[in-house]
């Protein structure tokens, strides 16, 4: 019996969830809505609460307050085995003494399915994850990537309503991680199953997920698509965690008819006169938003600009990264590398130009 690829995708809703371990407040008033069929990421640094939240949805953790709804049904009081949720653990948690087939069949056997149904479903699950022909091996005879696929097959074979993945790629080397995450994305879309993916790796979340909840210190900082979060971060943490950002400390000063941003230590950024600048906040812009031109280039009143000198230069393959000195801070600039381009040498005086559209003002 082949696995169903037409099962209705379900929505997940987390409402007002708080969870503490003693004095440690791990989750703080978490509210989330995950649309049906989404590949959704919980992204954040270690200790931010993302795995705790995943385990809470699975039923392995209990909230002090709040609830979890699956397709509109409150599943908060239900134990894990009654939630119709499948979880792939970071360690894979495979039975070492069982063959691949037995590992995958285990959940079906526990559910009391007849043997004549178990075999075809196990075969279909192994085919779906690319492990046809390896059912007789034991986990120790497989590579890390193959073990990860066994854990995935064992979960999807029971056809859960929701798939939960706790850093499933963290045990793989960098090259295999890229390969497996693409396969994971393709499989999730074929099945159409609502999936939550926990990771601290922003590249993983950005490349395969529909939407991301950025978490820190037990709180959801912002939810959006990868591009929305990158281009329009809601606060300084999101700006700094998703990609590289120049977060500049300074203060606004009058500059004749215009306004400038004065940096401690003698730096100064001239701001475009038409820019909407809040009274409070720090100036933020991405390294690739900046252009470097000779120091003698006349400034444009429609862009932010500042004079500086090159402190260091790094060759990153497709990109050259320059570090500029600006008062007591460093500003990073990324420019595309093209063979034959004239490079800015260490110590060279340059003018940096930032389009008004690339300027962000974030106050927390």
mmCIF file of C-alpha atoms in Angstrom:
data_model
loop_
_atom_site.group_PDB
_atom_site.id
_atom_site.type_symbol
_atom_site.label_atom_id
_atom_site.label_comp_id
_atom_site.label_asym_id
_atom_site.label_seq_id
_atom_site.Cartn_x
_atom_site.Cartn_y
_atom_site.Cartn_z
ATOM 1 C CA UNK A 1 0.000 0.000 0.000
ATOM 2 C CA UNK A 2 1.651 3.265 -1.055
ATOM 3 C CA UNK A 3 1.881 6.182 1.337
ATOM 4 C CA UNK A 4 -0.864 8.753 0.975
ATOM 5 C CA UNK A 5 0.204 11.936 -0.788
ATOM 6 C CA UNK A 6 -3.252 13.459 -0.757
ATOM 7 C CA UNK A 7 -3.927 13.637 2.980
ATOM 8 C CA UNK A 8 -5.250 17.022 4.020
ATOM 9 C CA UNK A 9 -2.553 19.330 5.384
ATOM 10 C CA UNK A 10 -3.366 20.813 8.781
ATOM 11 C CA UNK A 11 -2.687 24.127 10.492
ATOM 12 C CA UNK A 12 -0.891 24.440 13.829
ATOM 13 C CA UNK A 13 -1.636 27.174 16.322
ATOM 14 C CA UNK A 14 0.271 27.972 19.516
ATOM 15 C CA UNK A 15 -1.583 30.290 21.878
ATOM 16 C CA UNK A 16 -0.062 32.099 24.869
ATOM 17 C CA UNK A 17 2.397 29.350 25.805
ATOM 18 C CA UNK A 18 4.565 29.802 28.885
ATOM 19 C CA UNK A 19 6.916 27.161 30.246
ATOM 20 C CA UNK A 20 9.401 27.333 33.107
ATOM 21 C CA UNK A 21 11.840 24.920 34.698
ATOM 22 C CA UNK A 22 12.094 26.260 38.233
ATOM 23 C CA UNK A 23 13.314 29.850 37.954
ATOM 24 C CA UNK A 24 14.291 29.384 34.305
ATOM 25 C CA UNK A 25 11.547 30.903 32.123
ATOM 26 C CA UNK A 26 12.130 28.919 28.924
ATOM 27 C CA UNK A 27 9.113 29.974 26.810
ATOM 28 C CA UNK A 28 7.461 33.369 27.257
ATOM 29 C CA UNK A 29 3.978 33.986 25.897
ATOM 30 C CA UNK A 30 4.635 32.245 22.570
ATOM 31 C CA UNK A 31 1.964 32.797 19.911
ATOM 32 C CA UNK A 32 2.324 31.267 16.442
ATOM 33 C CA UNK A 33 0.175 30.269 13.487
ATOM 34 C CA UNK A 34 1.627 27.772 11.013
ATOM 35 C CA UNK A 35 -0.379 27.447 7.777
ATOM 36 C CA UNK A 36 -1.319 24.034 6.353
ATOM 37 C CA UNK A 37 1.437 22.463 4.257
ATOM 38 C CA UNK A 38 4.141 24.922 5.331
ATOM 39 C CA UNK A 39 7.748 23.948 5.894
ATOM 40 C CA UNK A 40 8.216 26.203 8.896
ATOM 41 C CA UNK A 41 11.428 26.813 10.853
ATOM 42 C CA UNK A 42 12.097 27.624 14.477
ATOM 43 C CA UNK A 43 15.417 29.450 14.137
ATOM 44 C CA UNK A 44 17.611 30.806 16.886
ATOM 45 C CA UNK A 45 20.774 30.360 18.938
ATOM 46 C CA UNK A 46 21.342 27.505 21.369
ATOM 47 C CA UNK A 47 19.192 27.844 24.470
ATOM 48 C CA UNK A 48 16.584 30.109 22.867
ATOM 49 C CA UNK A 49 13.712 27.644 23.471
ATOM 50 C CA UNK A 50 13.172 26.341 19.938
ATOM 51 C CA UNK A 51 13.602 22.628 20.731
ATOM 52 C CA UNK A 52 11.546 23.019 23.908
ATOM 53 C CA UNK A 53 8.724 24.477 21.814
ATOM 54 C CA UNK A 54 8.992 21.642 19.282
ATOM 55 C CA UNK A 55 8.847 19.024 22.050
ATOM 56 C CA UNK A 56 5.858 20.830 23.535
ATOM 57 C CA UNK A 57 3.989 20.509 20.231
ATOM 58 C CA UNK A 58 4.958 16.822 20.148
ATOM 59 C CA UNK A 59 3.649 16.340 23.689
ATOM 60 C CA UNK A 60 6.970 15.608 25.417
ATOM 61 C CA UNK A 61 6.859 18.947 27.291
ATOM 62 C CA UNK A 62 3.867 20.466 29.050
ATOM 63 C CA UNK A 63 3.150 24.187 29.163
ATOM 64 C CA UNK A 64 2.436 26.024 32.404
ATOM 65 C CA UNK A 65 -0.027 28.172 30.471
ATOM 66 C CA UNK A 66 -1.399 28.273 26.946
ATOM 67 C CA UNK A 67 -2.424 25.621 24.460
ATOM 68 C CA UNK A 68 -1.597 23.966 21.136
ATOM 69 C CA UNK A 69 -4.224 23.452 18.444
ATOM 70 C CA UNK A 70 -3.910 21.005 15.562
ATOM 71 C CA UNK A 71 -6.382 21.695 12.772
ATOM 72 C CA UNK A 72 -8.498 23.599 15.296
ATOM 73 C CA UNK A 73 -8.469 20.816 17.900
ATOM 74 C CA UNK A 74 -6.897 21.516 21.286
ATOM 75 C CA UNK A 75 -4.299 18.754 21.715
ATOM 76 C CA UNK A 76 -2.707 20.213 24.868
ATOM 77 C CA UNK A 77 -4.040 17.508 27.216
ATOM 78 C CA UNK A 78 -3.195 14.615 24.885
ATOM 79 C CA UNK A 79 -0.107 12.399 25.366
ATOM 80 C CA UNK A 80 2.382 12.188 22.468
ATOM 81 C CA UNK A 81 1.023 8.906 21.077
ATOM 82 C CA UNK A 82 -2.457 10.376 20.653
ATOM 83 C CA UNK A 83 -1.456 13.577 18.846
ATOM 84 C CA UNK A 84 -0.876 12.084 15.378
ATOM 85 C CA UNK A 85 2.447 13.928 15.220
ATOM 86 C CA UNK A 86 5.699 12.406 13.948
ATOM 87 C CA UNK A 87 9.077 13.534 15.274
ATOM 88 C CA UNK A 88 12.587 12.941 13.927
ATOM 89 C CA UNK A 89 15.079 13.382 16.754
ATOM 90 C CA UNK A 90 18.502 14.959 16.392
ATOM 91 C CA UNK A 91 20.154 11.673 17.410
ATOM 92 C CA UNK A 92 17.864 9.689 14.995
ATOM 93 C CA UNK A 93 17.114 7.248 17.876
ATOM 94 C CA UNK A 94 17.329 4.126 15.698
ATOM 95 C CA UNK A 95 17.248 0.640 17.211
ATOM 96 C CA UNK A 96 20.812 -0.654 16.599
ATOM 97 C CA UNK A 97 19.850 -4.356 16.842
ATOM 98 C CA UNK A 98 17.047 -4.045 14.268
ATOM 99 C CA UNK A 99 17.336 -3.980 10.507
ATOM 100 C CA UNK A 100 16.298 -0.916 8.559
ATOM 101 C CA UNK A 101 12.993 -2.565 7.645
ATOM 102 C CA UNK A 102 12.254 -3.450 11.270
ATOM 103 C CA UNK A 103 13.092 0.094 12.396
ATOM 104 C CA UNK A 104 10.676 1.533 9.852
ATOM 105 C CA UNK A 105 8.002 -1.056 10.598
ATOM 106 C CA UNK A 106 8.151 -0.557 14.356
ATOM 107 C CA UNK A 107 5.539 2.222 14.555
ATOM 108 C CA UNK A 108 3.123 0.308 12.338
ATOM 109 C CA UNK A 109 3.514 -2.840 14.438
ATOM 110 C CA UNK A 110 2.842 -0.834 17.611
ATOM 111 C CA UNK A 111 -0.372 0.420 16.013
ATOM 112 C CA UNK A 112 -1.463 -3.157 15.367
ATOM 113 C CA UNK A 113 -1.578 -3.002 11.558
ATOM 114 C CA UNK A 114 -1.858 -6.385 9.809
ATOM 115 C CA UNK A 115 1.404 -7.815 8.471
ATOM 116 C CA UNK A 116 0.160 -7.855 4.880
ATOM 117 C CA UNK A 117 -0.233 -4.064 5.085
ATOM 118 C CA UNK A 118 3.027 -3.326 6.913
ATOM 119 C CA UNK A 119 5.368 -4.723 4.250
ATOM 120 C CA UNK A 120 4.131 -2.618 1.320
ATOM 121 C CA UNK A 121 4.015 0.540 3.441
ATOM 122 C CA UNK A 122 7.586 0.020 4.657
ATOM 123 C CA UNK A 123 8.738 -0.558 1.087
ATOM 124 C CA UNK A 124 6.952 2.605 -0.063
ATOM 125 C CA UNK A 125 8.531 4.672 2.724
ATOM 126 C CA UNK A 126 12.030 3.375 1.943
ATOM 127 C CA UNK A 127 11.516 4.088 -1.741
ATOM 128 C CA UNK A 128 10.365 7.602 -0.932
ATOM 129 C CA UNK A 129 13.594 8.386 0.960
ATOM 130 C CA UNK A 130 15.853 6.620 -1.545
ATOM 131 C CA UNK A 131 16.725 3.535 0.514
ATOM 132 C CA UNK A 132 15.222 0.769 -1.631
ATOM 133 C CA UNK A 133 17.388 -2.341 -1.344
ATOM 134 C CA UNK A 134 18.904 -1.406 2.038
ATOM 135 C CA UNK A 135 16.120 -2.767 4.234
ATOM 136 C CA UNK A 136 18.178 -5.743 5.432
ATOM 137 C CA UNK A 137 21.054 -3.650 6.802
ATOM 138 C CA UNK A 138 21.497 -2.468 10.362
ATOM 139 C CA UNK A 139 21.997 1.225 11.246
ATOM 140 C CA UNK A 140 25.717 0.685 11.938
ATOM 141 C CA UNK A 141 26.174 -0.385 8.313
ATOM 142 C CA UNK A 142 24.785 2.909 6.981
ATOM 143 C CA UNK A 143 26.269 6.341 6.477
ATOM 144 C CA UNK A 144 25.068 9.292 8.522
ATOM 145 C CA UNK A 145 22.907 10.502 5.664
ATOM 146 C CA UNK A 146 21.339 7.080 5.234
ATOM 147 C CA UNK A 147 20.606 6.831 8.969
ATOM 148 C CA UNK A 148 18.886 10.204 8.797
ATOM 149 C CA UNK A 149 16.714 8.895 5.957
ATOM 150 C CA UNK A 150 15.790 5.805 7.961
ATOM 151 C CA UNK A 151 14.643 8.028 10.825
ATOM 152 C CA UNK A 152 12.600 10.046 8.361
ATOM 153 C CA UNK A 153 11.076 6.925 6.760
ATOM 154 C CA UNK A 154 10.166 5.550 10.188
ATOM 155 C CA UNK A 155 8.268 8.771 10.894
ATOM 156 C CA UNK A 156 6.434 9.266 7.593
ATOM 157 C CA UNK A 157 5.404 5.597 7.286
ATOM 158 C CA UNK A 158 2.750 6.119 9.989
ATOM 159 C CA UNK A 159 1.380 9.086 8.001
ATOM 160 C CA UNK A 160 1.279 11.678 10.794
ATOM 161 C CA UNK A 161 -0.641 14.920 10.406
ATOM 162 C CA UNK A 162 2.467 16.918 11.291
ATOM 163 C CA UNK A 163 6.193 16.234 10.856
ATOM 164 C CA UNK A 164 8.590 17.651 13.476
ATOM 165 C CA UNK A 165 12.336 17.741 12.754
ATOM 166 C CA UNK A 166 14.772 18.546 15.563
ATOM 167 C CA UNK A 167 18.004 19.709 13.867
ATOM 168 C CA UNK A 168 17.939 16.616 11.626
ATOM 169 C CA UNK A 169 20.992 17.650 9.576
ATOM 170 C CA UNK A 170 23.353 18.648 12.380
ATOM 171 C CA UNK A 171 25.206 15.301 12.387
ATOM 172 C CA UNK A 172 26.033 15.453 8.664
ATOM 173 C CA UNK A 173 29.086 16.970 7.018
ATOM 174 C CA UNK A 174 28.649 20.227 5.121
ATOM 175 C CA UNK A 175 28.412 18.745 1.611
ATOM 176 C CA UNK A 176 25.946 16.014 2.598
ATOM 177 C CA UNK A 177 23.891 18.521 4.579
ATOM 178 C CA UNK A 178 23.227 20.525 1.405
ATOM 179 C CA UNK A 179 22.221 17.386 -0.515
ATOM 180 C CA UNK A 180 19.918 16.021 2.189
ATOM 181 C CA UNK A 181 18.163 19.316 2.873
ATOM 182 C CA UNK A 182 17.183 19.547 -0.808
ATOM 183 C CA UNK A 183 15.825 16.006 -0.668
ATOM 184 C CA UNK A 184 13.967 16.868 2.518
ATOM 185 C CA UNK A 185 12.346 19.880 0.889
ATOM 186 C CA UNK A 186 11.281 17.853 -2.160
ATOM 187 C CA UNK A 187 9.872 15.059 0.016
ATOM 188 C CA UNK A 188 7.927 17.475 2.206
ATOM 189 C CA UNK A 189 6.334 19.103 -0.818
ATOM 190 C CA UNK A 190 5.447 15.726 -2.352
ATOM 191 C CA UNK A 191 3.732 14.651 0.833
ATOM 192 C CA UNK A 192 2.175 18.074 1.429
ATOM 193 C CA UNK A 193 2.608 17.576 5.165
ATOM 194 C CA UNK A 194 2.861 20.512 7.564
ATOM 195 C CA UNK A 195 6.441 20.390 8.858
ATOM 196 C CA UNK A 196 8.368 22.230 11.578
ATOM 197 C CA UNK A 197 12.129 22.300 11.247
ATOM 198 C CA UNK A 198 14.294 23.332 14.226
ATOM 199 C CA UNK A 199 17.735 24.714 13.447
ATOM 200 C CA UNK A 200 20.324 27.258 14.572
ATOM 201 C CA UNK A 201 21.688 27.404 11.009
ATOM 202 C CA UNK A 202 20.232 30.382 9.151
ATOM 203 C CA UNK A 203 21.353 29.031 5.765
ATOM 204 C CA UNK A 204 19.356 25.827 6.306
ATOM 205 C CA UNK A 205 16.255 27.785 7.277
ATOM 206 C CA UNK A 206 16.607 30.292 4.444
ATOM 207 C CA UNK A 207 17.109 27.744 1.680
ATOM 208 C CA UNK A 208 14.303 25.268 2.366
ATOM 209 C CA UNK A 209 11.656 26.858 4.584
ATOM 210 C CA UNK A 210 8.531 28.754 3.554
ATOM 211 C CA UNK A 211 8.482 30.825 6.707
ATOM 212 C CA UNK A 212 10.647 31.258 9.790
ATOM 213 C CA UNK A 213 10.015 32.151 13.420
ATOM 214 C CA UNK A 214 13.181 33.753 14.799
ATOM 215 C CA UNK A 215 13.493 33.016 18.521
ATOM 216 C CA UNK A 216 15.679 34.390 21.282
ATOM 217 C CA UNK A 217 15.536 34.105 25.046
ATOM 218 C CA UNK A 218 12.284 32.147 24.963
ATOM 219 C CA UNK A 219 10.421 34.657 22.819
ATOM 220 C CA UNK A 220 9.404 34.795 19.173
ATOM 221 C CA UNK A 221 11.140 37.877 17.822
ATOM 222 C CA UNK A 222 9.614 37.910 14.332
ATOM 223 C CA UNK A 223 7.853 35.635 11.825
ATOM 224 C CA UNK A 224 8.091 35.931 8.054
ATOM 225 C CA UNK A 225 9.514 34.534 4.851
ATOM 226 C CA UNK A 226 13.309 34.385 4.642
ATOM 227 C CA UNK A 227 13.391 37.432 2.358
ATOM 228 C CA UNK A 228 10.998 39.431 4.527
ATOM 229 C CA UNK A 229 13.089 38.820 7.615
ATOM 230 C CA UNK A 230 16.319 39.675 5.834
ATOM 231 C CA UNK A 231 15.095 42.858 4.172
ATOM 232 C CA UNK A 232 12.784 44.076 6.940
ATOM 233 C CA UNK A 233 14.074 42.836 10.313
ATOM 234 C CA UNK A 234 11.853 43.914 13.166
ATOM 235 C CA UNK A 235 14.634 44.493 15.688
ATOM 236 C CA UNK A 236 18.389 44.491 16.157
ATOM 237 C CA UNK A 237 18.544 40.812 17.116
ATOM 238 C CA UNK A 238 16.841 39.662 13.910
ATOM 239 C CA UNK A 239 19.007 41.999 11.822
ATOM 240 C CA UNK A 240 22.193 40.631 13.360
ATOM 241 C CA UNK A 241 21.172 36.970 13.444
ATOM 242 C CA UNK A 242 19.974 36.697 9.839
ATOM 243 C CA UNK A 243 23.040 37.419 7.757
ATOM 244 C CA UNK A 244 25.676 40.064 8.349
ATOM 245 C CA UNK A 245 24.523 43.542 9.279
ATOM 246 C CA UNK A 246 26.316 46.780 10.092
ATOM 247 C CA UNK A 247 24.722 48.017 13.311
ATOM 248 C CA UNK A 248 26.094 51.481 13.922
ATOM 249 C CA UNK A 249 26.087 53.318 17.257
ATOM 250 C CA UNK A 250 25.862 57.073 16.971
ATOM 251 C CA UNK A 251 23.700 60.140 17.405
ATOM 252 C CA UNK A 252 21.860 62.446 15.043
ATOM 253 C CA UNK A 253 23.270 65.948 14.649
ATOM 254 C CA UNK A 254 22.197 68.925 12.569
ATOM 255 C CA UNK A 255 24.255 69.468 9.460
ATOM 256 C CA UNK A 256 23.092 72.780 8.020
ATOM 257 C CA UNK A 257 20.045 71.946 5.897
ATOM 258 C CA UNK A 258 20.521 68.211 6.429
ATOM 259 C CA UNK A 259 21.200 65.656 9.134
ATOM 260 C CA UNK A 260 24.269 63.569 9.917
ATOM 261 C CA UNK A 261 24.887 60.512 12.097
ATOM 262 C CA UNK A 262 27.885 61.139 14.316
ATOM 263 C CA UNK A 263 29.964 58.128 15.365
ATOM 264 C CA UNK A 264 32.032 58.124 18.571
ATOM 265 C CA UNK A 265 35.701 58.440 17.730
ATOM 266 C CA UNK A 266 35.314 60.901 14.894
ATOM 267 C CA UNK A 267 33.220 59.063 12.295
ATOM 268 C CA UNK A 268 30.320 60.706 10.503
ATOM 269 C CA UNK A 269 27.672 59.516 8.051
ATOM 270 C CA UNK A 270 25.940 62.174 5.990
ATOM 271 C CA UNK A 271 22.275 61.243 5.593
ATOM 272 C CA UNK A 272 20.010 62.059 2.655
ATOM 273 C CA UNK A 273 17.842 65.092 3.340
ATOM 274 C CA UNK A 274 14.653 63.276 2.339
ATOM 275 C CA UNK A 275 15.221 60.299 4.667
ATOM 276 C CA UNK A 276 12.608 59.645 7.356
ATOM 277 C CA UNK A 277 14.747 59.356 10.475
ATOM 278 C CA UNK A 278 13.264 58.492 13.896
ATOM 279 C CA UNK A 279 14.470 60.295 16.992
ATOM 280 C CA UNK A 280 15.640 57.026 18.532
ATOM 281 C CA UNK A 281 17.263 53.977 17.031
ATOM 282 C CA UNK A 282 20.485 52.649 15.602
ATOM 283 C CA UNK A 283 21.445 52.818 11.972
ATOM 284 C CA UNK A 284 21.549 49.423 10.235
ATOM 285 C CA UNK A 285 22.508 48.445 6.685
ATOM 286 C CA UNK A 286 23.734 45.302 4.938
ATOM 287 C CA UNK A 287 27.316 45.004 3.625
ATOM 288 C CA UNK A 288 26.191 44.335 0.045
ATOM 289 C CA UNK A 289 24.077 47.517 -0.009
ATOM 290 C CA UNK A 290 27.176 49.719 0.015
ATOM 291 C CA UNK A 291 29.211 50.903 -2.962
ATOM 292 C CA UNK A 292 32.824 52.012 -2.699
ATOM 293 C CA UNK A 293 34.039 54.905 -4.856
ATOM 294 C CA UNK A 294 37.195 57.045 -4.861
ATOM 295 C CA UNK A 295 37.351 59.502 -1.964
ATOM 296 C CA UNK A 296 37.238 62.463 -4.351
ATOM 297 C CA UNK A 297 33.845 61.423 -5.825
ATOM 298 C CA UNK A 298 31.218 64.170 -5.290
ATOM 299 C CA UNK A 299 28.470 62.950 -2.903
ATOM 300 C CA UNK A 300 24.869 62.526 -3.993
ATOM 301 C CA UNK A 301 22.296 64.224 -1.731
ATOM 302 C CA UNK A 302 19.863 61.313 -2.268
ATOM 303 C CA UNK A 303 22.215 58.732 -0.664
ATOM 304 C CA UNK A 304 23.930 58.337 2.676
ATOM 305 C CA UNK A 305 27.699 58.568 2.383
ATOM 306 C CA UNK A 306 30.837 58.713 4.482
ATOM 307 C CA UNK A 307 34.601 58.976 4.068
ATOM 308 C CA UNK A 308 36.741 56.217 5.513
ATOM 309 C CA UNK A 309 39.853 54.109 5.043
ATOM 310 C CA UNK A 310 40.294 50.400 4.323
ATOM 311 C CA UNK A 311 41.368 48.498 7.452
ATOM 312 C CA UNK A 312 41.373 44.996 5.960
ATOM 313 C CA UNK A 313 40.284 43.030 2.903
ATOM 314 C CA UNK A 314 39.146 39.408 2.527
ATOM 315 C CA UNK A 315 38.704 37.371 -0.632
ATOM 316 C CA UNK A 316 35.567 35.195 -0.298
ATOM 317 C CA UNK A 317 35.445 33.784 -3.830
ATOM 318 C CA UNK A 318 32.510 35.519 -5.486
ATOM 319 C CA UNK A 319 32.807 38.445 -3.080
ATOM 320 C CA UNK A 320 35.422 40.804 -1.723
ATOM 321 C CA UNK A 321 34.803 41.929 1.835
ATOM 322 C CA UNK A 322 36.303 45.212 2.958
ATOM 323 C CA UNK A 323 36.475 46.360 6.559
ATOM 324 C CA UNK A 324 36.352 50.143 6.853
ATOM 325 C CA UNK A 325 37.249 52.220 9.873
ATOM 326 C CA UNK A 326 34.486 54.593 10.918
ATOM 327 C CA UNK A 327 35.229 56.343 14.200
ATOM 328 C CA UNK A 328 35.592 53.636 16.826
ATOM 329 C CA UNK A 329 33.627 51.094 14.767
ATOM 330 C CA UNK A 330 34.174 48.853 11.779
ATOM 331 C CA UNK A 331 31.883 48.783 8.768
ATOM 332 C CA UNK A 332 31.813 45.720 6.494
ATOM 333 C CA UNK A 333 31.343 46.173 2.747
ATOM 334 C CA UNK A 334 30.784 43.283 0.300
ATOM 335 C CA UNK A 335 31.383 43.876 -3.393
ATOM 336 C CA UNK A 336 31.221 41.309 -6.227
ATOM 337 C CA UNK A 337 34.614 40.019 -7.328
ATOM 338 C CA UNK A 338 35.338 40.305 -11.026
ATOM 339 C CA UNK A 339 38.691 39.346 -12.468
ATOM 340 C CA UNK A 340 40.641 42.424 -13.529
ATOM 341 C CA UNK A 341 38.875 44.875 -11.191
ATOM 342 C CA UNK A 342 41.108 47.363 -9.414
ATOM 343 C CA UNK A 343 41.195 46.527 -5.706
ATOM 344 C CA UNK A 344 41.170 48.994 -2.840
ATOM 345 C CA UNK A 345 44.404 48.564 -0.911
ATOM 346 C CA UNK A 346 44.784 48.524 2.866
ATOM 347 C CA UNK A 347 44.941 52.101 4.119
ATOM 348 C CA UNK A 348 43.329 53.561 0.985
ATOM 349 C CA UNK A 349 40.883 56.439 1.466
ATOM 350 C CA UNK A 350 37.459 55.674 0.022
ATOM 351 C CA UNK A 351 33.963 57.037 -0.026
ATOM 352 C CA UNK A 352 31.138 54.667 0.863
ATOM 353 C CA UNK A 353 27.658 55.246 -0.573
ATOM 354 C CA UNK A 354 24.466 53.700 0.830
ATOM 355 C CA UNK A 355 21.122 54.083 -0.988
ATOM 356 C CA UNK A 356 18.388 55.604 1.108
ATOM 357 C CA UNK A 357 16.233 52.504 0.537
ATOM 358 C CA UNK A 358 18.871 50.327 2.256
ATOM 359 C CA UNK A 359 18.905 52.323 5.518
ATOM 360 C CA UNK A 360 17.143 50.776 8.505
ATOM 361 C CA UNK A 361 16.519 52.361 11.910
ATOM 362 C CA UNK A 362 15.984 49.821 14.680
ATOM 363 C CA UNK A 363 15.538 50.723 18.311
ATOM 364 C CA UNK A 364 15.730 47.388 20.131
#
